[in-house]
């Protein structure tokens, strides 16, 4: 797949939509917390694409935009009083709960987006580009490595100070129970499985429904209200 020269417009469009959400939502809203995190990720990917850090820019842009569209579609569904995918429902249901901490909102959004949306975005991108998942693996890994770096920054920015986060704090155990690296590995396996069964619509639908439900269940656990 050839690299293209002018690729910022599709990414700029999703960045603009996320910035509009950031401006419209109260800062403490759980969706706003995740949106700020994801906006930083998307802006960082955009800068790296512009700097030529992705050898196949067309593939990177396609994957990035298809990925972002799934989150934005979930937001639009809720705004239109429609049900979003199960993986996103806990975040929207608990977005204003006073007992849920900002770090929980951020991680629950990452869990929904990586655990469910990314696998489907890989398949979407393969269809759009006319390629196999293996041809997107390098771009997938580069985006994943950036997400891991940003997850570390998120934890640093949103985690309480060392004097507040003690071994007895339930948040400590919540943080230790989820790993972006493991989620990313599971997502790649799910994307490959979905691609392999793409000509079996009934099986594909069941697989996606079960993936959606499982990721939603994990998200609900992440958003368990905690004492201040």
Short mmCIF file of C-alpha atoms in Angstrom, two decimals:
data_model
loop_
_atom_site.label_atom_id
_atom_site.label_comp_id
_atom_site.label_asym_id
_atom_site.label_seq_id
_atom_site.Cartn_x
_atom_site.Cartn_y
_atom_site.Cartn_z
CA UNK A 1 0.00 0.00 0.00
CA UNK A 2 1.44 3.33 -1.05
CA UNK A 3 1.95 6.25 1.29
CA UNK A 4 -0.15 9.34 0.56
CA UNK A 5 0.97 12.94 0.91
CA UNK A 6 -2.08 14.84 2.16
CA UNK A 7 -3.74 12.80 4.88
CA UNK A 8 -4.55 15.20 7.67
CA UNK A 9 -8.14 16.00 6.71
CA UNK A 10 -9.85 12.77 7.92
CA UNK A 11 -7.94 12.83 11.21
CA UNK A 12 -8.50 16.58 11.59
CA UNK A 13 -12.24 15.95 11.23
CA UNK A 14 -12.40 13.51 14.15
CA UNK A 15 -10.08 15.73 16.22
CA UNK A 16 -12.47 18.65 15.62
CA UNK A 17 -15.42 16.57 16.79
CA UNK A 18 -13.57 15.54 19.96
CA UNK A 19 -12.57 19.15 20.65
CA UNK A 20 -16.20 20.19 20.29
CA UNK A 21 -17.17 17.55 22.84
CA UNK A 22 -14.43 18.75 25.18
CA UNK A 23 -15.80 22.28 24.98
CA UNK A 24 -19.42 21.19 25.50
CA UNK A 25 -19.07 18.73 28.41
CA UNK A 26 -18.52 19.59 32.09
CA UNK A 27 -14.89 18.76 33.00
CA UNK A 28 -15.87 16.22 35.70
CA UNK A 29 -18.27 14.33 33.40
CA UNK A 30 -16.93 10.80 32.91
CA UNK A 31 -17.25 10.97 29.13
CA UNK A 32 -15.37 14.29 29.18
CA UNK A 33 -12.55 12.67 31.18
CA UNK A 34 -12.16 9.89 28.62
CA UNK A 35 -12.60 12.30 25.70
CA UNK A 36 -9.65 14.41 26.89
CA UNK A 37 -7.51 11.29 27.06
CA UNK A 38 -8.57 10.08 23.63
CA UNK A 39 -8.17 13.54 22.10
CA UNK A 40 -4.55 13.57 23.30
CA UNK A 41 -4.01 10.12 21.74
CA UNK A 42 -5.52 11.14 18.40
CA UNK A 43 -3.55 14.39 18.28
CA UNK A 44 -0.35 12.46 19.01
CA UNK A 45 -1.08 9.95 16.24
CA UNK A 46 -1.82 12.82 13.85
CA UNK A 47 1.52 14.49 14.66
CA UNK A 48 3.39 11.25 14.10
CA UNK A 49 1.66 10.66 10.78
CA UNK A 50 2.58 14.20 9.70
CA UNK A 51 6.17 13.58 10.78
CA UNK A 52 6.38 10.42 8.67
CA UNK A 53 6.64 8.09 11.66
CA UNK A 54 4.18 5.65 10.06
CA UNK A 55 5.72 4.03 6.95
CA UNK A 56 2.26 3.36 5.49
CA UNK A 57 0.46 6.63 6.16
CA UNK A 58 -2.69 5.63 4.29
CA UNK A 59 -3.12 2.53 6.44
CA UNK A 60 -2.41 4.48 9.64
CA UNK A 61 -4.95 7.19 8.80
CA UNK A 62 -7.60 4.67 7.80
CA UNK A 63 -7.17 2.66 11.00
CA UNK A 64 -7.07 5.77 13.18
CA UNK A 65 -10.22 7.29 11.66
CA UNK A 66 -12.23 4.04 11.63
CA UNK A 67 -11.22 3.55 15.25
CA UNK A 68 -12.27 7.07 16.32
CA UNK A 69 -15.55 6.85 14.44
CA UNK A 70 -16.71 3.97 16.63
CA UNK A 71 -16.33 6.04 19.80
CA UNK A 72 -17.94 9.10 18.23
CA UNK A 73 -20.83 6.98 16.96
CA UNK A 74 -21.44 5.76 20.51
CA UNK A 75 -21.51 9.37 21.74
CA UNK A 76 -23.96 10.33 18.99
CA UNK A 77 -26.19 7.35 19.82
CA UNK A 78 -26.53 8.49 23.43
CA UNK A 79 -27.12 12.09 22.37
CA UNK A 80 -29.91 10.80 20.11
CA UNK A 81 -31.38 8.74 22.96
CA UNK A 82 -30.34 5.46 21.33
CA UNK A 83 -28.51 2.62 23.03
CA UNK A 84 -24.76 2.55 22.46
CA UNK A 85 -22.84 -0.75 22.25
CA UNK A 86 -22.77 -2.68 25.54
CA UNK A 87 -19.08 -1.93 26.02
CA UNK A 88 -19.84 1.81 26.29
CA UNK A 89 -22.99 1.67 28.42
CA UNK A 90 -21.28 1.62 31.85
CA UNK A 91 -19.37 4.83 31.10
CA UNK A 92 -22.50 6.64 29.98
CA UNK A 93 -24.55 5.26 32.89
CA UNK A 94 -22.01 6.25 35.57
CA UNK A 95 -20.61 9.40 33.95
CA UNK A 96 -21.93 11.68 36.71
CA UNK A 97 -21.62 9.34 39.69
CA UNK A 98 -19.82 11.18 42.51
CA UNK A 99 -18.24 7.96 43.82
CA UNK A 100 -16.38 7.17 40.59
CA UNK A 101 -12.94 8.72 40.28
CA UNK A 102 -11.56 10.35 37.11
CA UNK A 103 -8.98 7.61 36.60
CA UNK A 104 -11.76 5.01 36.58
CA UNK A 105 -13.61 6.92 33.86
CA UNK A 106 -10.48 7.15 31.73
CA UNK A 107 -9.63 3.46 32.06
CA UNK A 108 -13.23 2.35 31.47
CA UNK A 109 -13.28 4.33 28.23
CA UNK A 110 -9.94 2.89 27.16
CA UNK A 111 -11.20 -0.60 28.00
CA UNK A 112 -14.31 -0.14 25.80
CA UNK A 113 -12.41 1.42 22.94
CA UNK A 114 -9.46 -0.99 22.90
CA UNK A 115 -11.31 -4.14 23.96
CA UNK A 116 -14.17 -3.83 21.48
CA UNK A 117 -13.84 -0.97 19.01
CA UNK A 118 -10.26 -1.53 17.93
CA UNK A 119 -10.85 -5.10 16.76
CA UNK A 120 -13.80 -3.96 14.64
CA UNK A 121 -11.82 -0.98 13.35
CA UNK A 122 -9.05 -3.29 12.12
CA UNK A 123 -11.64 -5.27 10.16
CA UNK A 124 -13.23 -2.04 8.85
CA UNK A 125 -9.82 -0.80 7.72
CA UNK A 126 -8.99 -4.09 6.00
CA UNK A 127 -12.22 -3.88 4.01
CA UNK A 128 -11.55 -0.23 3.11
CA UNK A 129 -7.95 -0.86 2.08
CA UNK A 130 -8.47 -4.26 0.47
CA UNK A 131 -5.83 -5.89 2.64
CA UNK A 132 -5.35 -8.61 5.25
CA UNK A 133 -4.92 -7.84 8.97
CA UNK A 134 -1.25 -8.88 8.74
CA UNK A 135 -0.65 -5.89 6.46
CA UNK A 136 -1.90 -3.56 9.21
CA UNK A 137 0.04 -5.15 12.05
CA UNK A 138 2.89 -2.61 11.99
CA UNK A 139 0.46 0.32 12.17
CA UNK A 140 -1.54 -1.48 14.87
CA UNK A 141 1.63 -1.95 16.92
CA UNK A 142 2.75 1.65 16.51
CA UNK A 143 -0.63 2.98 17.64
CA UNK A 144 -0.63 0.44 20.50
CA UNK A 145 2.82 1.51 21.68
CA UNK A 146 1.68 5.11 21.74
CA UNK A 147 -1.41 4.15 23.73
CA UNK A 148 0.74 2.39 26.33
CA UNK A 149 2.88 5.51 26.72
CA UNK A 150 -0.18 7.70 27.10
CA UNK A 151 -1.76 5.27 29.56
CA UNK A 152 1.27 5.76 31.79
CA UNK A 153 0.85 9.53 31.55
CA UNK A 154 -2.87 9.22 32.31
CA UNK A 155 -2.14 7.25 35.46
CA UNK A 156 0.39 9.86 36.55
CA UNK A 157 -2.00 12.76 35.93
CA UNK A 158 -5.22 11.25 37.29
CA UNK A 159 -3.93 8.99 40.05
CA UNK A 160 -4.02 10.39 43.60
CA UNK A 161 -0.68 11.28 45.12
CA UNK A 162 1.43 8.62 46.90
CA UNK A 163 0.15 9.76 50.26
CA UNK A 164 -3.45 9.11 49.15
CA UNK A 165 -3.15 5.90 47.19
CA UNK A 166 -2.35 3.25 49.76
CA UNK A 167 -2.34 -0.53 49.52
CA UNK A 168 -5.73 -0.59 51.25
CA UNK A 169 -7.28 1.78 48.69
CA UNK A 170 -9.60 -0.23 46.39
CA UNK A 171 -8.34 1.83 43.44
CA UNK A 172 -4.93 0.21 43.87
CA UNK A 173 -6.45 -3.22 43.26
CA UNK A 174 -8.59 -1.95 40.39
CA UNK A 175 -5.52 -0.60 38.62
CA UNK A 176 -3.65 -3.86 39.06
CA UNK A 177 -6.46 -5.93 37.55
CA UNK A 178 -6.31 -4.47 34.03
CA UNK A 179 -3.47 -4.16 31.55
CA UNK A 180 -3.53 -2.27 28.26
CA UNK A 181 -0.83 -4.58 26.91
CA UNK A 182 -2.98 -7.65 27.57
CA UNK A 183 -6.06 -5.92 26.18
CA UNK A 184 -4.17 -4.99 23.01
CA UNK A 185 -2.98 -8.57 22.52
CA UNK A 186 -6.53 -9.88 22.97
CA UNK A 187 -7.80 -7.28 20.50
CA UNK A 188 -5.37 -8.34 17.80
CA UNK A 189 -6.45 -11.96 18.26
CA UNK A 190 -10.10 -10.92 18.06
CA UNK A 191 -9.50 -8.90 14.88
CA UNK A 192 -7.81 -11.86 13.21
CA UNK A 193 -10.66 -14.16 14.27
CA UNK A 194 -13.27 -11.75 12.92
CA UNK A 195 -11.45 -11.48 9.62
CA UNK A 196 -11.21 -15.28 9.35
CA UNK A 197 -14.96 -15.67 9.89
CA UNK A 198 -16.00 -12.68 7.72
CA UNK A 199 -17.93 -14.95 5.32
CA UNK A 200 -19.90 -16.47 8.20
CA UNK A 201 -22.27 -13.63 9.17
CA UNK A 202 -24.19 -15.51 11.89
CA UNK A 203 -21.00 -16.59 13.63
CA UNK A 204 -19.49 -13.13 13.23
CA UNK A 205 -22.56 -11.48 14.77
CA UNK A 206 -22.49 -13.84 17.76
CA UNK A 207 -18.75 -13.30 18.25
CA UNK A 208 -19.15 -9.49 18.18
CA UNK A 209 -22.09 -9.60 20.60
CA UNK A 210 -20.16 -11.73 23.08
CA UNK A 211 -17.08 -9.54 22.79
CA UNK A 212 -19.20 -6.43 23.32
CA UNK A 213 -20.89 -7.92 26.40
CA UNK A 214 -17.62 -9.15 27.93
CA UNK A 215 -15.91 -5.79 27.51
CA UNK A 216 -18.98 -4.05 28.93
CA UNK A 217 -18.92 -6.30 31.98
CA UNK A 218 -15.27 -5.46 32.62
CA UNK A 219 -16.07 -1.77 32.22
CA UNK A 220 -18.86 -2.01 34.76
CA UNK A 221 -16.43 -3.49 37.30
CA UNK A 222 -13.94 -0.67 36.63
CA UNK A 223 -16.63 1.89 37.46
CA UNK A 224 -17.53 0.47 40.86
CA UNK A 225 -18.06 3.53 43.10
CA UNK A 226 -15.28 3.88 45.65
CA UNK A 227 -15.04 5.74 48.95
CA UNK A 228 -13.37 9.13 48.73
#
